[in-house]
mmCIF file of N, CA and C in Angstrom:
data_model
loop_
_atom_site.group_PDB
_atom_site.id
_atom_site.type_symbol
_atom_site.label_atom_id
_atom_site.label_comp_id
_atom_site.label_asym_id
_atom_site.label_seq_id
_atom_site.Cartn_x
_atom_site.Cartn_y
_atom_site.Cartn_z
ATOM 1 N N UNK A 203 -44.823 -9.681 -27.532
ATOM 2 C CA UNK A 203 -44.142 -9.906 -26.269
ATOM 3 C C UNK A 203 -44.600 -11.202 -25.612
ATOM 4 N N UNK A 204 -45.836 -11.227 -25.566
ATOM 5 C CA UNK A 204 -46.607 -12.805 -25.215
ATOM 6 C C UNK A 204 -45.783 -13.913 -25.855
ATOM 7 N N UNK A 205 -45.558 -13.947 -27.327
ATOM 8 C CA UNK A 205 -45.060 -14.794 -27.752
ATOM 9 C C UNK A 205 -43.727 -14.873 -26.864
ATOM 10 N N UNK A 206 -42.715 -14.302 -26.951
ATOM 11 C CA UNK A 206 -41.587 -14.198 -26.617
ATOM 12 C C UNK A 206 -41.535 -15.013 -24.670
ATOM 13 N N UNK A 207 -41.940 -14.278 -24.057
ATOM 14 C CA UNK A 207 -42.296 -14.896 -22.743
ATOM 15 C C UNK A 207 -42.468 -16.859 -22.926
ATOM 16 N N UNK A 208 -43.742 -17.148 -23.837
ATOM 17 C CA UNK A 208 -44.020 -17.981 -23.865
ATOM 18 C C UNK A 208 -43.082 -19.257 -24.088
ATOM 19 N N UNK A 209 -41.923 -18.676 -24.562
ATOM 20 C CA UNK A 209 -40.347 -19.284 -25.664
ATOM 21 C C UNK A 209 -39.632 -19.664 -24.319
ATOM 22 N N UNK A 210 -39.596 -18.291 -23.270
ATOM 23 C CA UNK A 210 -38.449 -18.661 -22.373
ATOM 24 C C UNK A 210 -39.185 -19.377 -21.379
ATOM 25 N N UNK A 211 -40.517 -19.492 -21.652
ATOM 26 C CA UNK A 211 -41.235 -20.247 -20.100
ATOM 27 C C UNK A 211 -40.858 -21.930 -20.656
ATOM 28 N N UNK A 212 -41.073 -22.236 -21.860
ATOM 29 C CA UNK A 212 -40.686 -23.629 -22.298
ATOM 30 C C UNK A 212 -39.197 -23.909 -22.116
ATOM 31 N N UNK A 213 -38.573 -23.033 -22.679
ATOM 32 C CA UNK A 213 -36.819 -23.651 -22.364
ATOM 33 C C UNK A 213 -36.112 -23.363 -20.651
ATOM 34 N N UNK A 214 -37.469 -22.679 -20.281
ATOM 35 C CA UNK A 214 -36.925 -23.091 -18.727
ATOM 36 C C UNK A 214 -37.565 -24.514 -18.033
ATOM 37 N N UNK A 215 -38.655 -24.421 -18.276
ATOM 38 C CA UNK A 215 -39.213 -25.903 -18.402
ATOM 39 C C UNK A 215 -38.094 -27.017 -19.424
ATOM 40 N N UNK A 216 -38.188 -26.917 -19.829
ATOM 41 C CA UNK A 216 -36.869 -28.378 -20.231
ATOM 42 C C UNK A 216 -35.948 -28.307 -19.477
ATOM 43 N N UNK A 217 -35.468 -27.069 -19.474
ATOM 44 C CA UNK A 217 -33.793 -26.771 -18.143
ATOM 45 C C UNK A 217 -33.753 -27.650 -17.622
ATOM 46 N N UNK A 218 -35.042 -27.581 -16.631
ATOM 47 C CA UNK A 218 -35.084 -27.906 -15.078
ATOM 48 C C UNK A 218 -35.525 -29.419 -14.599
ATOM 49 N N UNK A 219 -36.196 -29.907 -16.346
ATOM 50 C CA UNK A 219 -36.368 -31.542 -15.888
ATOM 51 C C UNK A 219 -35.042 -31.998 -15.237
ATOM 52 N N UNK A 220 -34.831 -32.799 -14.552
ATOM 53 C CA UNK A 220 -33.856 -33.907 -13.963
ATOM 54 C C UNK A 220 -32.845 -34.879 -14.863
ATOM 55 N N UNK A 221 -32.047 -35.364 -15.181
ATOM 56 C CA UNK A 221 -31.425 -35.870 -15.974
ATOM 57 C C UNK A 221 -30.858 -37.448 -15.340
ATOM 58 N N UNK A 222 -31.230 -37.622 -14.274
ATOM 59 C CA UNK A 222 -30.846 -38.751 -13.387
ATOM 60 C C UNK A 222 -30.787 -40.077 -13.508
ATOM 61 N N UNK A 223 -31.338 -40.812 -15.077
ATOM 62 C CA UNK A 223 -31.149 -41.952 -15.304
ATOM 63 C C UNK A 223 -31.802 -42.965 -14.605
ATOM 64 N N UNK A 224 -32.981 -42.646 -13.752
ATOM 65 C CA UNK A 224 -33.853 -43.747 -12.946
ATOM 66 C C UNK A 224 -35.209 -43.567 -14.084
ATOM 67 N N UNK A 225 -35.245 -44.520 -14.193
ATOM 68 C CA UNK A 225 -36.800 -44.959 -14.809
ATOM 69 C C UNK A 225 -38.114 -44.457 -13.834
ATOM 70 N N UNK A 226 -38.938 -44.694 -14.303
ATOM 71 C CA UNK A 226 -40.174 -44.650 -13.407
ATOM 72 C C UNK A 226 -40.581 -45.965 -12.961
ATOM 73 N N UNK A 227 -40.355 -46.942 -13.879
ATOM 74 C CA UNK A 227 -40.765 -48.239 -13.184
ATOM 75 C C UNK A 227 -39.488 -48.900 -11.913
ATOM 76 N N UNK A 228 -38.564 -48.414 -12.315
ATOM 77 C CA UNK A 228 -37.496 -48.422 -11.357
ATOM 78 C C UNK A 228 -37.909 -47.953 -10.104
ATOM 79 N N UNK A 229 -38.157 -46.709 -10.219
ATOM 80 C CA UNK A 229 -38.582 -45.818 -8.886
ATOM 81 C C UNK A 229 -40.103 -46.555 -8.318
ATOM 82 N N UNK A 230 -40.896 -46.892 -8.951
ATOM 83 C CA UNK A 230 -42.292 -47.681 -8.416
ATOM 84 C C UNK A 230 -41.300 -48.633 -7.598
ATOM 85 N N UNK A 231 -40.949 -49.377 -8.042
ATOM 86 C CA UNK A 231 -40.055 -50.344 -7.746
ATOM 87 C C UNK A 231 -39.638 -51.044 -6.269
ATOM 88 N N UNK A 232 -38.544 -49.353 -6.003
ATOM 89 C CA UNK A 232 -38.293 -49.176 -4.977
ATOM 90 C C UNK A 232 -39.260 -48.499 -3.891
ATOM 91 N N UNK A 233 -40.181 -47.811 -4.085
ATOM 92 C CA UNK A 233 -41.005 -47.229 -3.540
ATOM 93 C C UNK A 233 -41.934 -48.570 -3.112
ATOM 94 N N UNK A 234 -42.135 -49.151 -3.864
ATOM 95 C CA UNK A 234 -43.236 -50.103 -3.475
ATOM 96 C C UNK A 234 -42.316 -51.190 -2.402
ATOM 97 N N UNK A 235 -41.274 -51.490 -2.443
ATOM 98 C CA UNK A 235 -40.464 -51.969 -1.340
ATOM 99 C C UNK A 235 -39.907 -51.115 0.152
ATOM 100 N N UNK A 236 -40.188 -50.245 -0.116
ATOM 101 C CA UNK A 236 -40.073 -48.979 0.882
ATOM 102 C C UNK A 236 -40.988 -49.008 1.521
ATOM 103 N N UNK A 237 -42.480 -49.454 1.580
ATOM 104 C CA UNK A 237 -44.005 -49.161 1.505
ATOM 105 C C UNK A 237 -44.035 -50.890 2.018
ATOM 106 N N UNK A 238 -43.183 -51.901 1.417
ATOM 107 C CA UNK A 238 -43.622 -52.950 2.168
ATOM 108 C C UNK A 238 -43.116 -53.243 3.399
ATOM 109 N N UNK A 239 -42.123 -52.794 3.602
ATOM 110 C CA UNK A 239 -41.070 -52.572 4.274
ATOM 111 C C UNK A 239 -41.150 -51.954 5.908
ATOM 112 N N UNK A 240 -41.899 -50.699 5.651
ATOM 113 C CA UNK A 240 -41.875 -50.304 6.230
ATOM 114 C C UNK A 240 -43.831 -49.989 6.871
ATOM 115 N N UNK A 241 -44.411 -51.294 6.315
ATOM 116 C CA UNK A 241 -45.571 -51.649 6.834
ATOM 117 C C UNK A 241 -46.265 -52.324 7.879
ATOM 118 N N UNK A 242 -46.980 -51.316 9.012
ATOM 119 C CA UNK A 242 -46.988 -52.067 10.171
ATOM 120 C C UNK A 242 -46.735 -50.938 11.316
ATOM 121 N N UNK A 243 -45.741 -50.072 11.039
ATOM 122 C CA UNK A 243 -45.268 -48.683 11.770
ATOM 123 C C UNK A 243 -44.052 -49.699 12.437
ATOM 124 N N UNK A 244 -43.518 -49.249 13.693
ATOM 125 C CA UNK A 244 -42.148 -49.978 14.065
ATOM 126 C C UNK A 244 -42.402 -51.123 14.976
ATOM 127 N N UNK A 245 -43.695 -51.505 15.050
ATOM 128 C CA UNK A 245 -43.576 -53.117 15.927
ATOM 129 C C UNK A 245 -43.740 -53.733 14.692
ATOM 130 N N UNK A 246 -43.772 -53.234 12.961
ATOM 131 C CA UNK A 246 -44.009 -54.059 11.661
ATOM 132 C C UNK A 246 -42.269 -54.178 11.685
ATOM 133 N N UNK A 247 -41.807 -53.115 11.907
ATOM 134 C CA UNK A 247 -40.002 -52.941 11.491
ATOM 135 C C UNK A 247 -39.422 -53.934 12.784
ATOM 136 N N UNK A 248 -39.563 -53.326 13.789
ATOM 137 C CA UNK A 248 -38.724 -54.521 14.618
ATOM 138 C C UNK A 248 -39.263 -56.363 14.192
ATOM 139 N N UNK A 249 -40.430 -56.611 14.305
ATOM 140 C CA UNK A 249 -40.198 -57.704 13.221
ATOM 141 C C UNK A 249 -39.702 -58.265 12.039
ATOM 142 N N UNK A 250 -39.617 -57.628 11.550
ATOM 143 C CA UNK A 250 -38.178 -57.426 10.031
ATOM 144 C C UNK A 250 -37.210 -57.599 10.735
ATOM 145 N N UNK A 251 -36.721 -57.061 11.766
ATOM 146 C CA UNK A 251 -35.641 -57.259 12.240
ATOM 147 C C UNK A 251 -34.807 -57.751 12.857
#
């Protein structure tokens, strides 16, 4: 029975990965521009602006 459990805990694990087509270096990417961006709190943003 252990075995068996163990079968459906993996193919629910694959299920549920994401399929979304963003890279990870993509996502650093943007994150790290998000992070520069928004550095400073909002007297950093109203200067950006």
């Amino acid at each position: 029975m252990n075995r068996n459990a163990s079968n459906d805990t993996q193919s629910i694990e694959r299920s549920t990965a994401p399929d979304h087509g963003i890279s990870f270096g993509e996502a650093v990417r943007v994150w790290a521009r998000v992070a520069a961006l928004s550095f400073g709190g909002p007297a950093g943003q109203i200067a950006v602006m």
